[in-house]
XYZ file of N, CA and C in Angstrom:
780
model
N -28.207 -4.244 -6.806
C -29.234 -4.625 -5.851
C -28.661 -4.548 -4.454
N -29.454 -4.081 -3.505
C -28.998 -3.943 -2.125
C -29.975 -4.652 -1.188
N -29.418 -5.249 -0.151
C -30.227 -5.883 0.872
C -29.677 -5.462 2.223
N -30.599 -5.230 3.187
C -30.167 -4.932 4.538
C -29.800 -6.242 5.211
N -28.589 -6.254 5.757
C -28.079 -7.493 6.333
C -27.569 -7.224 7.734
N -27.179 -8.290 8.403
C -26.657 -8.157 9.759
C -25.212 -8.612 9.778
N -24.697 -8.887 10.975
C -23.369 -9.468 11.089
C -22.273 -8.560 10.610
N -21.438 -9.098 9.728
C -20.187 -8.430 9.380
C -20.362 -7.165 8.556
N -21.544 -6.889 8.025
C -21.726 -5.636 7.287
C -22.065 -4.465 8.211
N -22.174 -4.721 9.522
C -22.525 -3.651 10.437
C -23.951 -3.169 10.226
N -24.844 -4.066 9.792
C -26.259 -3.746 9.554
C -26.428 -2.691 8.468
N -25.475 -2.675 7.546
C -25.534 -1.756 6.413
C -25.765 -2.555 5.136
N -26.096 -1.882 4.015
C -26.412 -2.621 2.782
C -25.266 -3.499 2.295
N -25.641 -4.672 1.786
C -24.700 -5.567 1.135
C -25.248 -5.903 -0.242
N -25.054 -7.130 -0.687
C -25.604 -7.533 -1.974
C -24.610 -7.374 -3.108
N -25.150 -7.175 -4.317
C -24.333 -7.062 -5.527
C -24.508 -5.660 -6.099
N -23.389 -4.967 -6.333
C -23.478 -3.588 -6.824
C -22.517 -3.314 -7.955
N -22.785 -2.231 -8.683
C -21.942 -1.778 -9.794
C -21.572 -0.310 -9.595
N -20.356 0.033 -10.013
C -19.902 1.419 -10.112
C -19.493 1.670 -11.566
N -19.813 2.860 -12.070
C -19.374 3.232 -13.420
C -18.917 4.681 -13.430
N -17.876 4.944 -14.198
C -17.384 6.318 -14.333
C -16.924 6.532 -15.772
N -17.322 7.687 -16.361
C -16.908 8.073 -17.704
C -15.738 9.055 -17.603
N -14.774 8.938 -18.515
C -13.663 9.898 -18.531
C -13.031 9.910 -19.916
N -12.426 11.054 -20.246
C -11.723 11.204 -21.515
C -10.322 10.584 -21.413
N -9.789 10.151 -22.533
C -8.453 9.574 -22.559
C -7.411 10.652 -22.244
N -6.610 10.454 -21.188
C -5.575 11.451 -20.859
C -4.515 11.525 -21.950
N -4.068 12.754 -22.240
C -3.072 12.985 -23.286
C -1.820 13.640 -22.698
N -0.688 13.341 -23.315
C 0.552 14.039 -23.000
C 0.599 15.358 -23.765
N 1.602 16.184 -23.461
C 1.726 17.480 -24.131
C 1.912 17.327 -25.632
N 2.508 16.210 -26.073
C 2.713 15.994 -27.510
C 1.511 15.356 -28.190
N 0.416 15.181 -27.456
C -0.808 14.633 -28.029
C -0.935 13.131 -27.944
N 0.128 12.438 -27.503
C 0.062 10.989 -27.391
C -0.737 10.574 -26.154
N -1.277 9.358 -26.194
C -2.002 8.823 -25.046
C -1.048 8.629 -23.874
N -1.442 9.113 -22.698
C -0.601 8.990 -21.517
C -0.679 7.582 -20.936
N 0.362 7.198 -20.224
C 0.310 5.979 -19.429
C -0.744 6.197 -18.349
N -1.786 5.365 -18.332
C -2.930 5.597 -17.448
C -3.216 4.340 -16.651
N -3.127 4.468 -15.322
C -3.363 3.336 -14.432
C -4.397 3.721 -13.374
N -5.082 2.717 -12.831
C -6.038 2.970 -11.761
C -5.642 2.133 -10.560
N -5.620 2.782 -9.385
C -5.189 2.154 -8.139
C -6.356 2.159 -7.157
N -6.733 0.986 -6.702
C -7.764 0.834 -5.674
C -7.088 0.470 -4.359
N -7.392 1.200 -3.296
C -6.835 0.862 -1.987
C -7.576 -0.299 -1.336
N -8.720 -0.675 -1.866
C -9.446 -1.827 -1.344
C -10.889 -1.806 -1.812
N -11.421 -2.963 -2.190
C -12.835 -3.102 -2.553
C -13.357 -4.338 -1.824
N -14.407 -4.149 -1.030
C -14.931 -5.294 -0.280
C -16.235 -5.767 -0.898
N -16.277 -6.944 -1.452
C -15.177 -7.818 -1.852
C -15.618 -8.520 -3.131
N -14.899 -9.516 -3.584
C -15.212 -10.226 -4.831
C -15.491 -9.229 -5.956
N -14.493 -8.413 -6.259
C -14.667 -7.365 -7.270
C -14.103 -7.806 -8.614
N -14.603 -7.165 -9.673
C -14.081 -7.332 -11.028
C -14.104 -5.974 -11.697
N -12.990 -5.603 -12.348
C -12.843 -4.282 -12.954
C -12.872 -4.429 -14.476
N -13.650 -3.543 -15.133
C -13.772 -3.541 -16.587
C -13.408 -2.154 -17.117
N -12.781 -2.108 -18.297
C -12.563 -0.855 -19.001
C -13.077 -1.026 -20.424
N -14.058 -0.198 -20.782
C -14.683 -0.272 -22.116
C -15.112 -1.701 -22.466
N -15.669 -2.392 -21.468
C -16.179 -3.736 -21.665
C -15.167 -4.847 -21.531
N -13.876 -4.496 -21.373
C -12.814 -5.489 -21.246
C -12.540 -5.760 -19.769
N -12.657 -7.032 -19.361
C -12.356 -7.379 -17.979
C -10.858 -7.326 -17.735
N -10.449 -6.613 -16.671
C -9.037 -6.519 -16.299
C -8.662 -7.518 -15.222
N -9.655 -8.176 -14.644
C -9.351 -9.191 -13.640
C -10.246 -9.081 -12.427
N -10.207 -10.136 -11.619
C -11.013 -10.225 -10.403
C -10.120 -10.153 -9.173
N -10.671 -9.629 -8.088
C -9.961 -9.579 -6.813
C -10.940 -10.014 -5.713
N -10.874 -11.289 -5.301
C -11.826 -11.741 -4.287
C -11.571 -11.144 -2.906
N -10.294 -10.893 -2.578
C -9.963 -10.409 -1.232
C -10.313 -8.935 -1.101
N -10.842 -8.546 0.041
C -11.400 -7.212 0.190
C -10.491 -6.158 0.778
N -9.320 -6.549 1.318
C -8.477 -5.587 2.022
C -7.234 -5.171 1.251
N -6.799 -5.965 0.277
C -5.524 -5.690 -0.395
C -5.680 -4.631 -1.480
N -4.778 -3.650 -1.537
C -4.770 -2.722 -2.667
C -4.298 -3.405 -3.937
N -4.729 -2.888 -5.082
C -4.312 -3.437 -6.368
C -4.481 -2.372 -7.435
N -3.847 -2.580 -8.598
C -3.958 -1.603 -9.680
C -3.988 -2.301 -11.025
N -4.463 -1.564 -12.037
C -4.523 -2.076 -13.405
C -4.004 -1.003 -14.359
N -3.380 -1.448 -15.444
C -2.959 -0.565 -16.530
C -4.116 -0.460 -17.525
N -4.635 0.757 -17.698
C -5.766 0.975 -18.611
C -5.312 1.328 -20.021
N -4.046 1.682 -20.183
C -3.561 2.305 -21.421
C -3.926 1.540 -22.696
N -3.729 0.219 -22.771
C -3.989 -0.468 -24.050
C -5.452 -0.462 -24.472
N -6.362 -0.140 -23.558
C -7.795 -0.286 -23.837
C -8.527 1.054 -23.950
N -7.781 2.169 -23.909
C -8.408 3.489 -23.956
C -8.806 3.852 -25.385
N -9.904 4.579 -25.508
C -10.372 5.031 -26.819
C -9.478 6.157 -27.333
N -9.168 6.111 -28.628
C -8.318 7.141 -29.236
C -9.096 8.023 -30.210
N -10.429 7.832 -30.277
C -11.253 8.608 -31.215
C -11.987 9.764 -30.553
N -11.629 10.067 -29.298
C -12.246 11.190 -28.602
C -13.490 10.838 -27.811
N -14.009 9.616 -27.941
C -15.201 9.236 -27.183
C -14.822 8.893 -25.746
N -15.842 8.918 -24.869
C -15.605 8.622 -23.463
C -15.164 7.183 -23.262
N -14.314 6.987 -22.262
C -14.040 5.657 -21.729
C -14.988 5.407 -20.563
N -15.299 4.140 -20.327
C -16.150 3.771 -19.195
C -15.424 2.715 -18.376
N -15.153 3.053 -17.121
C -14.605 2.050 -16.215
C -15.745 1.583 -15.321
N -15.889 0.275 -15.191
C -16.973 -0.314 -14.409
C -16.389 -1.286 -13.400
N -16.966 -1.298 -12.214
C -16.515 -2.187 -11.146
C -17.725 -2.940 -10.619
N -17.650 -4.260 -10.664
C -18.685 -5.119 -10.102
C -18.227 -5.608 -8.735
N -19.126 -5.567 -7.742
C -18.800 -6.024 -6.393
C -19.894 -6.985 -5.921
N -19.471 -8.178 -5.511
C -20.424 -9.169 -5.005
C -20.220 -9.331 -3.500
N -21.043 -8.619 -2.743
C -20.965 -8.631 -1.271
C -22.154 -9.408 -0.695
N -22.526 -10.486 -1.385
C -23.709 -11.233 -0.957
C -23.390 -12.319 0.068
N -22.105 -12.651 0.235
C -21.732 -13.587 1.307
C -21.465 -12.733 2.545
N -22.511 -12.509 3.335
C -22.475 -11.426 4.313
C -21.544 -11.675 5.497
N -21.687 -12.825 6.143
C -20.944 -13.029 7.385
C -19.638 -13.765 7.048
N -18.610 -12.998 6.763
C -17.321 -13.591 6.401
C -16.171 -12.959 7.169
N -16.478 -12.278 8.267
C -15.436 -11.584 8.998
C -15.897 -11.384 10.439
N -14.921 -11.132 11.319
C -15.271 -10.953 12.727
C -15.524 -9.494 13.089
N -15.441 -8.602 12.102
C -15.725 -7.197 12.375
C -16.458 -6.604 11.190
N -16.787 -5.338 11.272
C -17.589 -4.709 10.221
C -16.679 -4.350 9.055
N -16.967 -4.892 7.910
C -16.085 -4.721 6.769
C -16.484 -3.564 5.871
N -17.738 -3.147 5.931
C -18.247 -2.251 4.908
C -18.525 -3.039 3.640
N -18.985 -2.353 2.613
C -19.287 -2.999 1.340
C -18.870 -2.095 0.198
N -18.329 -2.690 -0.864
C -18.015 -1.931 -2.074
C -16.697 -1.180 -1.985
N -16.622 -0.049 -2.700
C -15.399 0.758 -2.740
C -15.386 1.639 -1.494
N -14.715 1.190 -0.470
C -14.725 1.875 0.821
C -13.415 2.611 1.103
N -12.436 2.502 0.203
C -11.169 3.214 0.368
C -10.898 4.061 -0.881
N -9.805 4.775 -0.866
C -9.494 5.722 -1.944
C -9.242 5.017 -3.280
N -9.525 5.756 -4.351
C -9.233 5.319 -5.716
C -8.472 6.448 -6.400
N -7.408 6.106 -7.135
C -6.629 7.108 -7.858
C -6.477 6.726 -9.320
N -6.693 7.686 -10.210
C -6.327 7.534 -11.614
C -4.952 8.167 -11.765
N -3.950 7.356 -12.097
C -2.558 7.806 -12.104
C -2.113 7.946 -13.549
N -1.789 9.172 -13.956
C -1.444 9.498 -15.340
C 0.017 9.922 -15.392
N 0.807 9.247 -16.219
C 2.236 9.539 -16.307
C 2.702 9.471 -17.756
N 3.957 9.824 -17.940
C 4.661 9.583 -19.194
C 4.938 8.087 -19.327
N 5.220 7.592 -20.546
C 5.659 6.193 -20.675
C 6.928 5.896 -19.876
N 7.762 6.905 -19.656
C 8.932 6.771 -18.795
C 8.531 7.293 -17.418
N 8.532 6.421 -16.416
C 7.950 6.803 -15.134
C 8.466 5.902 -14.021
N 8.152 6.296 -12.791
C 8.381 5.451 -11.619
C 7.091 4.671 -11.384
N 7.139 3.347 -11.413
C 5.910 2.571 -11.270
C 5.244 2.769 -9.911
N 3.984 2.391 -9.827
C 3.277 2.375 -8.549
C 4.049 1.476 -7.584
N 4.277 1.979 -6.356
C 5.054 1.271 -5.329
C 6.490 1.053 -5.782
N 7.013 1.951 -6.613
C 8.359 1.790 -7.149
C 9.442 2.485 -6.350
N 9.101 3.058 -5.189
C 10.081 3.769 -4.370
C 10.174 3.123 -2.994
N 11.405 2.942 -2.524
C 11.636 2.299 -1.227
C 12.754 3.053 -0.529
N 12.470 3.587 0.675
C 13.438 4.430 1.389
C 13.801 3.782 2.718
N 15.107 3.713 2.994
C 15.595 3.211 4.274
C 16.625 4.182 4.830
N 16.901 4.059 6.141
C 17.948 4.851 6.804
C 18.904 3.856 7.468
N 19.849 3.297 6.703
C 20.690 2.206 7.223
C 21.664 2.621 8.317
N 22.003 3.897 8.404
C 22.956 4.359 9.418
C 22.461 5.690 9.989
N 22.230 5.702 11.316
C 21.659 6.889 11.953
C 22.412 7.203 13.236
N 22.789 8.462 13.406
C 23.344 8.964 14.662
C 22.881 10.399 14.835
N 23.216 10.998 15.982
C 22.832 12.400 16.205
C 23.584 13.325 15.260
N 24.760 12.911 14.809
C 25.564 13.762 13.923
C 25.075 13.689 12.471
N 24.664 12.480 12.011
C 24.238 12.371 10.626
C 23.416 11.101 10.420
N 22.663 11.125 9.344
C 21.872 9.958 8.963
C 22.110 9.678 7.487
N 22.310 8.411 7.184
C 22.450 7.984 5.796
C 21.089 7.536 5.289
N 20.623 8.146 4.199
C 19.334 7.818 3.610
C 19.562 7.138 2.270
N 18.949 5.988 2.087
C 19.040 5.271 0.811
C 17.682 5.313 0.134
N 17.649 5.829 -1.100
C 16.421 5.910 -1.891
C 16.543 4.936 -3.042
N 15.701 3.924 -3.054
C 15.705 2.931 -4.128
C 14.503 3.202 -5.032
N 14.767 3.620 -6.255
C 13.710 3.925 -7.216
C 13.800 2.980 -8.413
N 12.671 2.428 -8.782
C 12.573 1.713 -10.049
C 12.150 2.707 -11.118
N 12.864 2.741 -12.234
C 12.514 3.600 -13.365
C 12.126 2.696 -14.528
N 10.958 2.929 -15.089
C 10.430 2.058 -16.143
C 10.277 2.836 -17.443
N 10.705 2.219 -18.534
C 10.604 2.824 -19.858
C 9.656 1.981 -20.712
N 8.427 2.440 -20.852
C 7.434 1.738 -21.669
C 7.391 2.271 -23.099
N 8.339 3.134 -23.449
C 8.373 3.659 -24.807
C 9.138 2.698 -25.716
N 9.140 2.990 -27.004
C 9.793 2.117 -27.980
C 11.214 2.568 -28.302
N 11.738 3.540 -27.533
C 13.077 4.051 -27.797
C 13.927 4.044 -26.525
N 15.246 3.905 -26.695
C 16.172 4.048 -25.577
C 16.135 5.488 -25.072
N 16.155 5.656 -23.747
C 16.051 6.976 -23.139
C 17.295 7.280 -22.309
N 17.862 8.483 -22.525
C 18.937 8.983 -21.672
C 18.317 9.954 -20.681
N 18.437 9.627 -19.391
C 17.680 10.329 -18.359
C 18.586 10.787 -17.227
N 18.087 11.791 -16.491
C 18.686 12.202 -15.239
C 17.653 11.966 -14.134
N 18.063 11.268 -13.078
C 17.188 11.032 -11.933
C 17.698 11.887 -10.782
N 16.889 12.846 -10.375
C 17.300 13.839 -9.367
C 16.387 13.736 -8.154
N 16.986 13.568 -6.963
C 16.222 13.481 -5.719
C 16.659 14.585 -4.763
N 15.676 15.278 -4.199
C 15.918 16.307 -3.185
C 15.196 15.913 -1.904
N 15.882 16.045 -0.768
C 15.288 15.760 0.538
C 14.896 17.075 1.196
N 13.649 17.162 1.667
C 13.150 18.342 2.376
C 12.812 17.960 3.814
N 13.124 18.887 4.760
C 12.744 18.637 6.151
C 11.297 19.093 6.389
N 10.858 19.000 7.654
C 9.458 19.329 7.935
C 9.170 20.826 7.903
N 10.197 21.635 7.626
C 9.998 23.072 7.392
C 10.068 23.401 5.906
N 10.042 22.360 5.085
C 10.094 22.479 3.622
C 11.403 23.095 3.139
N 12.475 22.850 3.887
C 13.800 23.321 3.492
C 14.572 22.154 2.864
N 15.237 22.419 1.736
C 16.041 21.389 1.093
C 17.286 21.131 1.933
N 17.512 19.873 2.316
C 18.627 19.542 3.202
C 19.569 18.503 2.576
N 19.315 18.102 1.341
C 20.206 17.162 0.668
C 19.686 16.841 -0.720
N 20.606 16.503 -1.618
C 20.187 16.153 -2.971
C 21.230 15.263 -3.634
N 20.767 14.538 -4.674
C 21.654 13.658 -5.414
C 21.089 13.484 -6.815
N 21.968 13.350 -7.817
C 21.558 13.151 -9.205
C 22.364 12.024 -9.825
N 21.696 11.256 -10.692
C 22.369 10.182 -11.431
C 21.866 10.155 -12.862
N 22.799 9.957 -13.798
C 22.434 9.782 -15.197
C 22.282 8.292 -15.483
N 21.217 7.930 -16.198
C 21.023 6.534 -16.574
C 20.605 6.457 -18.040
N 20.907 5.339 -18.651
C 20.431 5.036 -20.004
C 19.543 3.809 -19.899
N 18.318 3.954 -20.370
C 17.313 2.918 -20.174
C 16.786 2.458 -21.528
N 16.987 1.182 -21.828
C 16.538 0.629 -23.101
C 15.018 0.618 -23.194
N 14.502 0.520 -24.408
C 13.062 0.469 -24.630
C 12.458 -0.741 -23.920
N 11.259 -0.532 -23.368
C 10.496 -1.612 -22.718
C 11.327 -2.357 -21.674
N 11.976 -1.575 -20.818
C 12.773 -2.177 -19.745
C 12.669 -1.299 -18.502
N 13.195 -1.816 -17.406
C 13.240 -1.031 -16.174
C 14.576 -1.223 -15.486
N 14.901 -0.263 -14.623
C 16.171 -0.301 -13.901
C 15.928 0.162 -12.472
N 16.568 -0.523 -11.529
C 16.498 -0.127 -10.125
C 17.728 0.724 -9.815
N 17.482 1.944 -9.339
C 18.556 2.898 -9.069
C 18.597 3.190 -7.569
N 19.769 3.018 -6.971
C 19.969 3.359 -5.561
C 20.692 4.689 -5.448
N 20.142 5.587 -4.642
C 20.756 6.887 -4.392
C 20.952 7.065 -2.887
N 22.078 7.657 -2.496
C 22.380 7.878 -1.073
C 22.532 9.362 -0.793
N 21.905 9.790 0.293
C 22.000 11.186 0.740
C 22.347 11.176 2.219
N 23.270 12.053 2.629
C 23.632 12.190 4.041
C 22.969 13.431 4.614
N 22.240 13.252 5.727
C 21.594 14.362 6.422
C 22.407 14.712 7.661
N 22.776 15.976 7.794
C 23.526 16.428 8.962
C 22.566 16.737 10.108
N 22.914 16.256 11.307
C 22.123 16.481 12.523
C 20.624 16.290 12.254
N 20.225 15.080 11.949
C 18.832 14.836 11.543
C 17.832 15.047 12.668
N 16.618 15.398 12.311
C 15.500 15.445 13.246
C 14.936 14.033 13.366
N 14.918 13.505 14.575
C 14.454 12.142 14.787
C 12.933 12.098 14.883
N 12.366 11.027 14.335
C 10.937 10.799 14.503
C 10.686 10.083 15.821
N 9.671 10.547 16.563
C 9.207 9.850 17.761
C 7.745 10.229 17.969
N 7.019 9.498 18.792
C 5.621 9.881 19.054
C 5.486 11.286 19.627
N 6.464 11.720 20.429
C 6.404 13.059 21.020
C 6.805 14.143 20.032
N 7.648 13.791 19.058
C 8.112 14.761 18.067
C 8.147 14.080 16.698
N 6.975 13.952 16.053
C 6.892 13.142 14.821
C 7.384 13.876 13.578
N 8.679 14.219 13.578
C 9.269 14.929 12.430
C 9.395 13.982 11.243
N 8.961 14.433 10.080
C 9.060 13.646 8.860
C 9.811 14.423 7.788
N 10.491 13.696 6.938
C 11.155 14.251 5.767
C 10.377 13.857 4.522
N 10.635 14.568 3.433
C 10.047 14.238 2.136
C 11.173 14.100 1.118
N 11.153 12.987 0.391
C 12.071 12.799 -0.732
C 11.283 13.039 -2.020
N 11.726 14.005 -2.821
C 11.087 14.292 -4.100
C 12.031 13.861 -5.214
N 11.611 12.856 -5.976
C 12.417 12.342 -7.071
C 11.820 12.778 -8.398
N 12.661 13.309 -9.270
C 12.239 13.750 -10.600
C 13.013 12.974 -11.662
N 12.308 12.571 -12.710
C 12.946 11.995 -13.890
C 12.988 13.079 -14.955
N 14.178 13.389 -15.435
C 14.374 14.515 -16.350
C 14.914 13.996 -17.677
N 14.259 14.396 -18.761
C 14.714 14.081 -20.115
C 15.055 15.399 -20.788
N 16.343 15.606 -21.083
C 16.770 16.912 -21.571
C 16.612 17.939 -20.462
N 15.708 18.908 -20.662
C 15.407 19.891 -19.627
C 13.983 19.738 -19.095
N 13.314 18.667 -19.510
C 11.907 18.487 -19.154
C 11.755 17.441 -18.050
N 10.991 17.800 -17.023
C 10.633 16.840 -15.981
C 9.466 16.012 -16.506
N 9.695 14.708 -16.704
C 8.655 13.873 -17.305
C 7.935 13.003 -16.282
N 8.446 12.924 -15.056
C 7.724 12.246 -13.978
C 8.346 12.681 -12.664
N 7.542 12.647 -11.597
C 8.055 12.958 -10.265
C 7.206 12.241 -9.232
N 7.812 11.992 -8.086
C 7.107 11.328 -6.999
C 7.653 11.850 -5.683
N 6.781 12.014 -4.683
C 7.209 12.439 -3.350
C 6.895 11.332 -2.360
N 7.827 11.091 -1.433
C 7.689 10.015 -0.458
C 8.066 10.539 0.919
N 7.177 10.342 1.883
C 7.468 10.743 3.269
C 8.204 9.621 3.993
N 9.115 10.009 4.869
C 9.820 9.012 5.676
C 10.319 9.665 6.958
N 10.620 8.835 7.938
C 11.156 9.317 9.196
C 12.540 8.767 9.439
N 13.322 9.486 10.236
C 14.659 9.050 10.635
C 14.567 8.612 12.088
N 14.882 7.332 12.353
C 14.815 6.832 13.715
C 15.598 5.539 13.818
N 15.948 5.166 15.049
C 16.566 3.875 15.310
C 15.672 3.093 16.264
N 15.700 1.793 16.134
C 14.951 0.989 17.105
C 15.628 -0.366 17.280
N 15.535 -0.875 18.496
C 16.013 -2.222 18.801
C 15.010 -2.887 19.729
N 14.967 -4.209 19.665
C 14.158 -5.002 20.573
C 15.089 -5.868 21.401
N 15.152 -5.621 22.697
C 15.988 -6.418 23.581
C 15.100 -7.439 24.293
N 15.431 -8.735 24.214
C 14.552 -9.747 24.811
C 14.400 -9.629 26.326
N 15.349 -8.952 26.969
C 15.280 -8.829 28.426
C 14.681 -7.503 28.879
N 14.996 -6.417 28.156
C 14.587 -5.091 28.637
C 13.564 -4.409 27.742
N 13.228 -5.007 26.583
C 12.134 -4.470 25.793
C 12.563 -3.633 24.601
N 11.669 -2.763 24.178
C 11.808 -1.993 22.939
C 12.424 -0.630 23.218
N 13.336 -0.205 22.306
C 13.975 1.105 22.427
C 13.819 1.865 21.119
N 13.361 3.095 21.210
C 13.258 3.992 20.063
C 14.220 5.148 20.272
N 15.113 5.344 19.310
C 16.124 6.406 19.394
C 16.911 6.321 20.698
N 17.196 5.092 21.132
C 18.007 4.878 22.319
C 17.268 4.980 23.635
N 15.964 5.236 23.617
C 15.185 5.384 24.840
C 14.141 4.283 24.932
N 13.970 3.764 26.144
C 12.986 2.718 26.368
C 11.582 3.247 26.079
N 10.795 2.459 25.354
C 9.425 2.868 25.015
C 8.493 1.682 25.200
N 7.477 1.870 26.033
C 6.471 0.832 26.217
C 5.413 0.969 25.126
N 5.201 -0.117 24.392
C 4.220 -0.099 23.308
C 2.877 -0.533 23.866
N 1.912 0.375 23.774
C 0.569 0.095 24.271
C -0.421 0.243 23.122
N -1.460 -0.547 23.131
C -2.439 -0.422 22.065
C -3.540 -1.445 22.201
N -4.514 -1.331 21.328
C -5.607 -2.288 21.268
C -5.759 -2.733 19.825
N -6.448 -3.828 19.626
C -6.613 -4.379 18.290
C -7.854 -3.770 17.651
N -7.702 -2.561 17.086
C -8.822 -1.909 16.403
C -8.858 -2.406 14.976
N -9.758 -3.312 14.696
C -9.827 -3.910 13.373
C -10.228 -2.886 12.313
N -9.572 -2.967 11.190
C -10.057 -2.349 9.952
C -10.481 -0.892 10.109
N -9.494 -0.050 10.389
C -9.689 1.402 10.385
C -10.579 1.907 11.495
N -10.768 1.130 12.553
C -11.446 1.565 13.771
C -12.904 1.917 13.533
N -13.279 3.239 13.572
C -14.709 3.513 13.718
C -15.040 3.093 15.135
N -16.044 2.257 15.299
C -16.250 1.618 16.603
C -15.569 0.257 16.590
N -16.041 -0.653 15.776
C -15.349 -1.934 15.655
C -15.194 -2.336 14.196
N -15.076 -1.365 13.298
C -14.923 -1.735 11.897
C -14.905 -0.552 10.980
N -15.423 -0.743 9.771
C -15.348 0.278 8.736
C -15.952 1.593 9.231
N -15.130 2.630 9.231
C -15.571 3.910 9.806
C -16.693 4.507 8.956
């Protein structure tokens, strides 16, 4: 049901709504059911997610991303699965800007092997940076949801903004069944390209999990190489140069004053 409202909805429909989508159960190459998760970047608001009639939980807050594991509830007899999302946007004036209503951000169905890098499982920092070289630390969580111990190779390659490989590292790990391990990898970049507003150079770290000769999961992560300090007397410095930070408080993805 939809009602035209005022205030925080930006004079757009609010009320109570449902979304439904049918899909087949994703399979791995060996015919087994794949690890299947759904990631919502935001639902405004008071949402509840169901898979094949099973409630996966409620999320009252409208801005935070969240995800659910669908794997245990997927049909294995070839029939369609149905994912349903209920949204209660009937409390209209609950914000100082236009929030939008319902599923207003991206949604991803993420299909992987039981051995995989979890959602938000990669964290990249540059603890040491100079014009001569930059030290890059890649922290990856590797999760084994299978029932067997896995001997794996974790291989990461760094690419510059010209898609040229500029560094790589590999580590062998043994991961017990139904467990996870945090792996730190370090790569040194020679004469790095610095990120700045005038020259926004970015690198990509591509991490692959390899079992035998087969790549069973991979993830790519963008990052920049830069230094910054805040001096209480002289202000903010990016890459050793003074930078005045200017901006306005554009709430919730701008548009005019809210949901674009």
